[in-house]
Every structure is written in structure tokens, then in C-alpha cells.
Short mmCIF file of C-alpha atoms and ligand atoms in Angstrom, two decimals:
data_model
loop_
_atom_site.label_atom_id
_atom_site.label_comp_id
_atom_site.label_asym_id
_atom_site.label_seq_id
_atom_site.Cartn_x
_atom_site.Cartn_y
_atom_site.Cartn_z
CA UNK A 1 0.10 -0.09 0.32
CA UNK A 2 1.15 3.35 -0.71
CA UNK A 3 -0.44 5.85 1.76
CA UNK A 4 0.69 8.98 0.29
CA UNK A 5 -0.82 8.24 -3.26
CA UNK A 6 -4.31 6.83 -1.20
CA UNK A 7 -4.25 10.31 0.65
CA UNK A 8 -3.96 12.14 -2.52
CA UNK A 9 -6.71 10.31 -4.18
CA UNK A 10 -8.70 10.96 -0.85
CA UNK A 11 -8.18 14.79 -1.12
CA UNK A 12 -8.56 14.93 -4.47
CA UNK A 13 -12.03 13.44 -4.15
CA UNK A 14 -12.95 16.24 -1.39
CA UNK A 15 -11.31 19.51 -3.19
CA UNK A 16 -12.68 22.72 -2.37
CA UNK A 17 -15.86 23.57 -4.85
CA UNK A 18 -16.08 19.85 -5.79
CA UNK A 19 -18.10 16.72 -4.81
CA UNK A 20 -18.81 13.14 -5.70
CA UNK A 21 -21.76 11.97 -8.19
CA UNK A 22 -23.08 9.09 -6.77
CA UNK A 23 -24.39 7.04 -10.26
CA UNK A 24 -23.99 3.49 -8.85
CA UNK A 25 -28.04 2.38 -8.67
CA UNK A 26 -28.09 -1.25 -8.84
CA UNK A 27 -30.17 -2.30 -11.60
CA UNK A 28 -33.35 -2.71 -9.54
CA UNK A 29 -32.79 0.86 -7.99
CA UNK A 30 -32.07 2.45 -11.35
CA UNK A 31 -35.66 0.80 -12.91
CA UNK A 32 -37.87 2.15 -9.75
CA UNK A 33 -36.04 5.78 -11.17
CA UNK A 34 -36.90 4.95 -14.76
CA UNK A 35 -40.19 3.86 -13.78
CA UNK A 36 -41.30 7.08 -12.34
CA UNK A 37 -40.19 8.78 -15.81
CA UNK A 38 -41.88 5.81 -17.69
CA UNK A 39 -38.63 5.17 -19.24
CA UNK A 40 -37.83 1.20 -20.06
CA UNK A 41 -34.85 0.21 -18.01
CA UNK A 42 -32.30 -1.83 -20.47
CA UNK A 43 -28.62 -1.65 -20.74
CA UNK A 44 -28.68 0.93 -23.41
CA UNK A 45 -31.17 3.49 -21.51
CA UNK A 46 -29.33 2.94 -18.34
CA UNK A 47 -25.77 3.60 -20.45
CA UNK A 48 -27.61 6.49 -22.49
CA UNK A 49 -28.80 8.21 -19.26
CA UNK A 50 -25.61 7.91 -17.81
CA UNK A 51 -23.42 9.24 -20.89
CA UNK A 52 -25.58 12.12 -20.75
CA UNK A 53 -24.27 13.06 -16.94
CA UNK A 54 -20.92 12.04 -17.62
CA UNK A 55 -20.67 14.16 -21.16
CA UNK A 56 -22.15 17.42 -18.97
CA UNK A 57 -18.99 19.06 -19.71
CA UNK A 58 -19.06 22.11 -17.33
CA UNK A 59 -20.71 19.77 -14.57
CA UNK A 60 -18.22 17.45 -14.54
CA UNK A 61 -14.73 19.43 -15.11
CA UNK A 62 -15.42 22.14 -12.66
CA UNK A 63 -17.96 20.50 -9.56
CA UNK A 64 -17.15 16.90 -9.89
CA UNK A 65 -14.40 15.36 -8.01
CA UNK A 66 -15.66 11.84 -8.60
CA UNK A 67 -18.49 9.38 -9.81
CA UNK A 68 -19.23 6.25 -8.41
CA UNK A 69 -20.06 3.67 -10.44
CA UNK A 70 -22.23 0.27 -10.78
CA UNK A 71 -20.35 -2.59 -11.80
CA UNK A 72 -22.59 -2.51 -15.21
CA UNK A 73 -21.52 0.61 -15.78
CA UNK A 74 -17.67 0.40 -15.58
CA UNK A 75 -17.73 -2.05 -18.49
CA UNK A 76 -20.10 0.10 -20.65
CA UNK A 77 -19.05 1.91 -23.71
CA UNK A 78 -20.65 4.92 -24.69
CA UNK A 79 -22.50 5.34 -27.93
CA UNK A 80 -19.17 6.34 -30.22
CA UNK A 81 -17.27 3.33 -28.54
CA UNK A 82 -15.50 5.24 -25.78
CA UNK A 83 -15.47 3.41 -22.42
CA UNK A 84 -17.34 5.75 -19.87
CA UNK A 85 -14.68 5.45 -17.56
CA UNK A 86 -12.58 7.21 -19.95
CA UNK A 87 -15.31 10.25 -20.39
CA UNK A 88 -14.99 10.48 -16.62
CA UNK A 89 -11.32 10.65 -17.06
CA UNK A 90 -11.81 12.99 -19.72
CA UNK A 91 -13.34 15.26 -17.98
CA UNK A 92 -10.88 15.62 -14.86
CA UNK A 93 -12.95 13.12 -12.46
CA UNK A 94 -11.76 10.22 -10.68
CA UNK A 95 -14.04 6.79 -11.47
CA UNK A 96 -14.81 4.69 -8.40
CA UNK A 97 -16.92 1.81 -8.04
CA UNK A 98 -19.58 0.52 -5.71
CA UNK A 99 -18.59 -2.67 -4.68
CA UNK A 100 -20.77 -3.87 -2.04
CA UNK A 101 -23.58 -6.70 -2.95
CA UNK A 102 -26.39 -5.25 -1.38
CA UNK A 103 -27.95 -6.25 1.80
CA UNK A 104 -29.32 -9.39 3.64
CA UNK A 105 -31.57 -10.09 6.53
CA UNK A 106 -29.68 -10.23 9.66
CA UNK A 107 -30.23 -13.42 11.39
CA UNK A 108 -31.65 -13.01 15.20
CA UNK A 109 -32.42 -9.46 14.40
CA UNK A 110 -35.85 -9.13 12.88
CA UNK A 111 -35.75 -6.16 10.52
CA UNK A 112 -32.28 -5.47 10.05
CA UNK A 113 -30.16 -5.69 7.76
CA UNK A 114 -26.38 -6.63 7.39
CA UNK A 115 -24.37 -5.50 3.81
CA UNK A 116 -22.70 -8.61 2.44
CA UNK A 117 -20.04 -8.56 -0.35
CA UNK A 118 -16.71 -9.76 1.30
CA UNK A 119 -16.08 -13.03 -0.74
CA UNK A 120 -13.75 -12.75 -3.35
CA UNK A 121 -13.76 -8.84 -2.79
CA UNK A 122 -9.84 -9.03 -3.46
CA UNK A 123 -10.09 -10.12 -6.90
CA UNK A 124 -12.83 -7.92 -8.00
CA UNK A 125 -11.02 -4.49 -6.62
CA UNK A 126 -7.91 -5.66 -8.80
CA UNK A 127 -10.03 -5.93 -11.87
CA UNK A 128 -11.51 -2.53 -10.79
CA UNK A 129 -8.31 -0.99 -10.55
CA UNK A 130 -7.37 -2.49 -13.66
CA UNK A 131 -10.04 -0.60 -15.39
CA UNK A 132 -9.33 2.63 -13.76
CA UNK A 133 -11.37 3.00 -10.53
CA UNK A 134 -9.42 4.64 -7.90
CA UNK A 135 -12.07 4.83 -5.03
CA UNK A 136 -14.66 2.51 -4.00
CA UNK A 137 -17.97 2.74 -1.91
CA UNK A 138 -19.75 -0.04 0.71
CA UNK A 139 -23.24 0.95 2.07
CA UNK A 140 -24.49 -0.10 5.50
CA UNK A 141 -27.77 0.16 5.96
CA UNK A 142 -29.24 1.36 9.51
CA UNK A 143 -32.61 1.34 10.39
CA UNK A 144 -34.42 3.22 13.26
CA UNK A 145 -37.82 1.80 14.53
CA UNK A 146 -39.78 0.63 17.27
CA UNK A 147 -38.57 -3.26 16.41
CA UNK A 148 -40.40 -6.44 17.06
CA UNK A 149 -39.75 -7.41 20.15
CA UNK A 150 -40.26 -4.03 22.25
CA UNK A 151 -36.11 -3.19 22.24
CA UNK A 152 -36.61 -1.19 19.32
CA UNK A 153 -33.92 -1.32 16.61
CA UNK A 154 -30.98 -0.65 16.13
CA UNK A 155 -29.48 -3.39 17.72
CA UNK A 156 -25.88 -3.28 18.85
CA UNK A 157 -25.84 -6.52 16.93
CA UNK A 158 -26.57 -4.93 13.21
CA UNK A 159 -24.19 -1.90 14.16
CA UNK A 160 -21.63 -4.25 15.02
CA UNK A 161 -21.69 -6.55 12.38
CA UNK A 162 -22.01 -3.77 9.93
CA UNK A 163 -19.34 -1.86 10.98
CA UNK A 164 -16.97 -5.04 11.06
CA UNK A 165 -18.02 -5.74 7.30
CA UNK A 166 -17.09 -1.99 6.39
CA UNK A 167 -13.88 -2.33 7.87
CA UNK A 168 -13.17 -5.28 6.22
CA UNK A 169 -13.81 -3.81 2.93
CA UNK A 170 -11.73 -0.80 3.75
CA UNK A 171 -8.73 -2.76 4.51
CA UNK A 172 -9.19 -4.71 1.71
CA UNK A 173 -9.62 -1.57 -0.64
CA UNK A 174 -6.14 -0.04 0.93
CA UNK A 175 -4.45 -3.19 0.02
CA UNK A 176 -5.68 -3.10 -3.52
CA UNK A 177 -4.52 0.91 -3.74
CA UNK A 178 -7.87 2.00 -3.54
CA UNK A 179 -9.53 4.65 -1.48
CA UNK A 180 -12.42 3.05 0.28
CA UNK A 181 -15.61 5.53 0.90
CA UNK A 182 -16.98 4.03 4.21
CA UNK A 183 -20.87 4.64 4.09
CA UNK A 184 -22.89 3.95 7.46
CA UNK A 185 -26.29 5.08 6.70
CA UNK A 186 -28.71 5.68 9.28
CA UNK A 187 -32.11 6.11 7.22
CA UNK A 188 -34.19 9.05 7.79
CA UNK A 189 -37.24 7.15 6.97
CA UNK A 190 -38.93 6.78 10.49
CA UNK A 191 -40.79 8.89 12.69
CA UNK A 192 -38.26 9.57 15.29
CA UNK A 193 -36.91 12.85 15.54
CA UNK A 194 -33.27 14.86 15.11
CA UNK A 195 -31.83 13.85 18.47
CA UNK A 196 -32.93 9.88 18.23
CA UNK A 197 -31.16 10.32 14.66
CA UNK A 198 -28.16 12.00 16.47
CA UNK A 199 -27.76 9.15 18.76
CA UNK A 200 -28.14 6.50 16.99
CA UNK A 201 -25.50 8.40 14.22
CA UNK A 202 -23.04 8.77 16.98
CA UNK A 203 -23.30 5.08 17.83
CA UNK A 204 -22.79 4.10 14.59
CA UNK A 205 -19.95 6.04 13.74
CA UNK A 206 -17.81 5.37 17.11
CA UNK A 207 -18.17 1.47 16.44
CA UNK A 208 -17.00 2.10 12.90
CA UNK A 209 -14.56 4.05 13.87
CA UNK A 210 -13.57 1.59 16.25
CA UNK A 211 -13.43 -1.54 13.85
CA UNK A 212 -11.34 0.72 11.42
CA UNK A 213 -8.81 0.83 13.98
CA UNK A 214 -8.67 -2.50 14.91
CA UNK A 215 -8.67 -3.57 11.33
CA UNK A 216 -5.92 -1.10 10.92
CA UNK A 217 -7.41 0.95 8.09
CA UNK A 218 -5.47 4.39 7.68
CA UNK A 219 -7.67 7.01 8.48
CA UNK A 220 -5.71 9.38 6.23
CA UNK A 221 -6.57 7.26 2.84
CA UNK A 222 -10.24 7.01 3.43
CA UNK A 223 -13.45 9.11 2.84
CA UNK A 224 -16.30 9.00 5.56
CA UNK A 225 -19.83 9.13 3.87
CA UNK A 226 -22.55 9.58 6.59
CA UNK A 227 -25.83 10.35 6.91
CA UNK A 228 -26.60 14.26 8.40
CA UNK A 229 -28.18 14.57 12.21
CA UNK A 230 -31.70 14.99 10.73
CA UNK A 231 -35.40 14.26 11.64
CA UNK A 232 -37.18 11.12 10.38
CA UNK A 233 -39.39 12.22 6.97
CA UNK A 234 -42.45 11.25 9.14
CA UNK A 235 -41.53 13.26 12.51
CA UNK A 236 -44.24 15.79 12.79
CA UNK A 237 -41.60 18.25 14.19
CA UNK A 238 -38.68 18.83 11.29
CA UNK A 239 -35.41 20.37 12.57
CA UNK A 240 -34.67 23.60 10.72
CA UNK A 241 -31.45 23.73 8.53
CA UNK A 242 -29.37 25.80 11.22
CA UNK A 243 -30.28 23.09 13.90
CA UNK A 244 -29.49 19.96 11.35
CA UNK A 245 -26.08 21.78 10.49
CA UNK A 246 -25.22 22.74 14.03
CA UNK A 247 -25.90 19.12 15.46
CA UNK A 248 -24.57 17.21 12.49
CA UNK A 249 -21.23 19.35 12.95
CA UNK A 250 -20.94 18.43 16.59
CA UNK A 251 -22.02 14.92 16.01
CA UNK A 252 -19.29 14.45 13.54
CA UNK A 253 -16.71 16.63 15.65
CA UNK A 254 -17.16 13.89 18.56
CA UNK A 255 -16.70 11.03 16.28
CA UNK A 256 -14.51 11.33 13.35
CA UNK A 257 -10.77 11.88 13.90
CA UNK A 258 -9.09 15.00 12.05
CA UNK A 259 -6.79 12.39 10.40
CA UNK A 260 -9.82 11.50 7.82
CA UNK A 261 -9.55 14.03 4.99
CA UNK A 262 -12.79 14.77 4.14
CA UNK A 263 -16.34 13.99 4.56
CA UNK A 264 -18.84 13.70 1.78
CA UNK A 265 -22.40 13.37 2.65
CA UNK A 266 -25.23 11.25 1.20
CA UNK A 267 -28.68 12.95 0.60
CA UNK A 268 -30.71 9.88 1.83
CA UNK A 269 -34.04 10.87 0.68
CA UNK A 270 -33.75 15.16 1.27
CA UNK A 271 -35.26 17.06 -1.44
CA UNK A 272 -32.63 18.66 -3.62
CA UNK A 273 -32.97 22.08 -2.09
CA UNK A 274 -32.43 20.76 1.35
CA UNK A 275 -29.42 18.68 0.65
CA UNK A 276 -27.85 21.89 -0.58
CA UNK A 277 -28.99 24.41 2.23
CA UNK A 278 -27.53 21.92 5.04
CA UNK A 279 -24.25 21.11 3.78
CA UNK A 280 -24.05 25.18 2.66
CA UNK A 281 -24.84 26.03 6.43
CA UNK A 282 -22.42 23.52 7.76
CA UNK A 283 -19.74 25.26 5.97
CA UNK A 284 -20.29 28.31 7.19
CA UNK A 285 -19.78 27.39 10.58
CA UNK A 286 -16.47 26.79 9.19
CA UNK A 287 -13.44 25.55 11.69
CA UNK A 288 -13.60 22.26 10.59
CA UNK A 289 -10.92 19.74 10.94
CA UNK A 290 -12.08 17.60 7.81
CA UNK A 291 -13.58 19.04 4.35
CA UNK A 292 -17.12 18.75 4.25
CA UNK A 293 -18.94 18.11 0.63
CA UNK A 294 -21.41 15.86 -1.00
CA UNK A 295 -21.68 12.72 -2.14
CA UNK A 296 -25.18 12.78 -3.71
CA UNK A 297 -27.66 10.27 -5.45
CA UNK A 298 -30.92 11.54 -5.46
CA UNK A 299 -30.27 14.93 -4.75
CA UNK A 300 -28.06 15.17 -7.85
CA UNK A 301 -30.16 13.29 -10.24
CA UNK A 302 -33.98 14.16 -9.64
CA UNK A 303 -33.58 16.95 -11.96
CA UNK A 304 -31.68 15.64 -14.66
CA UNK A 305 -33.48 12.35 -14.64
CA UNK A 306 -36.83 14.52 -14.93
CA UNK A 307 -35.60 16.99 -17.53
CA UNK A 308 -34.19 13.92 -19.86
CA UNK A 309 -36.99 11.40 -19.56
CA UNK A 310 -35.71 9.13 -21.94
CA UNK A 311 -35.79 11.37 -25.14
CA UNK A 312 -32.88 12.17 -26.95
CA UNK A 313 -34.07 15.49 -28.01
CA UNK A 314 -33.68 16.38 -24.11
CA UNK A 315 -30.15 15.59 -23.75
CA UNK A 316 -29.10 19.40 -23.23
CA UNK A 317 -32.02 20.29 -21.09
CA UNK A 318 -30.82 16.79 -18.84
CA UNK A 319 -27.42 18.27 -18.67
CA UNK A 320 -28.60 21.81 -17.93
CA UNK A 321 -30.01 20.62 -14.82
CA UNK A 322 -27.42 18.38 -13.47
CA UNK A 323 -24.88 21.14 -14.01
CA UNK A 324 -27.21 23.53 -11.80
CA UNK A 325 -27.50 21.40 -9.00
CA UNK A 326 -23.84 20.55 -9.36
CA UNK A 327 -22.90 23.82 -9.17
CA UNK A 328 -25.26 24.62 -6.32
CA UNK A 329 -23.81 21.95 -4.54
CA UNK A 330 -20.35 23.01 -5.43
CA UNK A 331 -21.13 26.45 -4.10
CA UNK A 332 -22.41 24.89 -0.79
CA UNK A 333 -19.03 23.07 -0.27
CA UNK A 334 -18.09 26.45 0.55
CA UNK A 335 -20.57 27.85 2.32
CA UNK A 336 -21.23 30.41 -0.67
CA UNK A 337 -24.79 29.10 -1.46
CA UNK A 338 -27.98 31.25 -1.34
CA UNK A 339 -31.66 30.43 -1.85
CA UNK A 340 -31.74 32.91 -4.29
CA UNK A 341 -29.21 31.42 -6.73
CA UNK A 342 -31.72 28.79 -7.32
CA UNK A 343 -34.02 30.79 -9.50
CA UNK A 344 -31.24 31.70 -11.94
CA UNK A 345 -31.23 28.25 -13.39
CA UNK A 346 -28.12 28.13 -15.66
P1 13P B 1 -28.48 9.46 -2.27
O1 13P B 1 -27.97 10.47 -2.03
O2 13P B 1 -29.89 9.12 -3.02
O3 13P B 1 -28.61 9.02 -0.55
O4 13P B 1 -27.46 8.13 -2.32
C1 13P B 1 -26.24 8.38 -1.97
C2 13P B 1 -25.53 7.02 -1.94
O5 13P B 1 -24.29 6.76 -2.76
C3 13P B 1 -26.61 5.86 -1.29
O6 13P B 1 -25.59 4.83 -1.17
#
């Protein structure tokens, strides 16, 4: 392992004014997104859609530091035969790859999940590196709820096995000279309030960093992708932008060592504008030991997906919508975003 090179890639991923495009939806998830715009999900439509994003020259060269790809996409070529990975590289962004293989039910823990995909991961990483991937992603999913046995979830079992798997994955990535994005996602689906999210996320982050240490993962050579401290979607009392920003920063300062070069948030079902406003408010607080940026999927893609709607004549409109969202979030990485800018769509 060459830690100096891993650190260089990690720092480029979280460079000021730039963030990560999460375009790694599994075939099942992208089908759901395409269903919503009445587009059939085929190998070709998935390629066309992603090619549209990667050819958004302004967004890609100015605001996007890296792109997380799904296995199918990393092997695909653009319409003219250029590998999609090459399009990303030519724009100046870094190709990355989602390497987890989804979730399975966790035995003895009703309603809880464990992320799988460690088997043969070392060989897969080698092939992805040869294809151009310089970072990877593994997502653990932690749900908050009442549970079925009166004890409530998450259980310590779910937190612990998922943290263990995240650290196993991260160590294998670094051995393969690939920067791991460590993503322990606490879902915002429930009716819990922001303080419950804060408590659970703090436990999850503490356990995750404990496992990373035990398994000798070099913190300078990774990027953390957490959820924000935020109210559950169904909570009647929604925390304000300032409360989300203040509590998220406090939580991260308590849990994330300064050796980690950067934190790139997931959007997790927040509206496009909320995701931008929250990131912006955190960066306005300032004086942080790590860079704070975005690694959004839905909050970057909802607008371009709709503008495109599967029609070749809408490619330019889709690219404009993507560029706008990328630019808004890029401004938020510097605390320079303002709601008024949303109206001046590029
Ligand atoms: P969202 O921003 O849509 O949550 O997706 C980010 C991601 O990569 C989830 O794993």
C-alpha cells in the first residue's frame, strides 16, 4: 500500500468546490427511477442516461471530483465506443466503483440488515483498479424504529456486524491501492426526531471507527460518507436548517478523527434544496478539521432525470439541470450558496 497516493486521491475527492456524483444505482434501483419517468430500463437506456451525465462538460470538469459507478456501468462504452470510464477521466474526475453486493436479513435481528460482498472482493478490486477505479464504496444500512420485540432498533448486533464488514472492506481496498468510501447510512425513513438520529448515528460512527482502528485501516486514505443528523421524514417536528447543520457538525466532531481528509454526505431522501442548504450551513460554521462535501445520488440526479425523461432531444436540458444542481452543491461546499441562486437556473 502506498499511503501517500491514497491520501492524494482522497484529498482530490473532497477538493474545495467539488463533490462526488453517486451514479451507482443497482439495476433494481435505477429501474424504480426510470419507472417514475416512464422509461424502460434496459442496458442501453441506462448507458444513454449515464452517458448524458458524464458528458455534462461544465458540471464534470468544474464541480465533480469523482463518480461512483455500478458494476454494469464500469464495463460499458459510450455510443461512440469510448469506455464510460474514459469519459469521466477526460473530464478530470476520478472513477469509483460500488463494490458491496447489497443487503441480506440479519439472523436473530428481525427487520435489520447486513451488507454483503466480502467474498472474492480482493480479486474484484484488482479488476476494477485495472479498469481505472481509484476509489470504492460500501454502504451499510441502519434503520431506526420500534422493532418487533419491544427493544427497538438498531440493535448493537446490527451496528457491530455492519461496522466489522465496513472495516474489512476498507482494509481490502487500501491493500488494492483503492480509497474506500466508508458509508454507514442511518436511514431517515422513520418518525424519530433529530436527537434520536443524532444518538444512533453517534453510536454507529463510534463503532465504525473502532473497527477501522482494529483492522488497521489508514484514516488518511479514506473518505467517510455519513448521513446528517436530521429528523425522520415522518417526524411531525422537522428540525431547521441551522439545527441540522449545528447538530451534524457537533456529532461529527465528537466521532470523526481529524486524520480523515474529508466527509462526503449522502442525501438519503432529502429534497434537492434541503441537501444543498444543509451542506452550505455546515460549511458556513467553518473551522472544521476535515473538508465537508457531497456524494449525492438522488439530490443530484432527480432534476436531470426528469428533464431528460428518456428522450434524445432532451439531452441538453438534462445536462443543464445536472450542471445547475452540481453548481449549487459546489457553492455549498464553500458556504457560498444562497436560496436566491436557485431561481437563476443555468
Ligand atoms: P443518495 O444521495 O440518494 O442517498 O445516494 C447516495 C448513495 O450513494 C447511497 O448509497
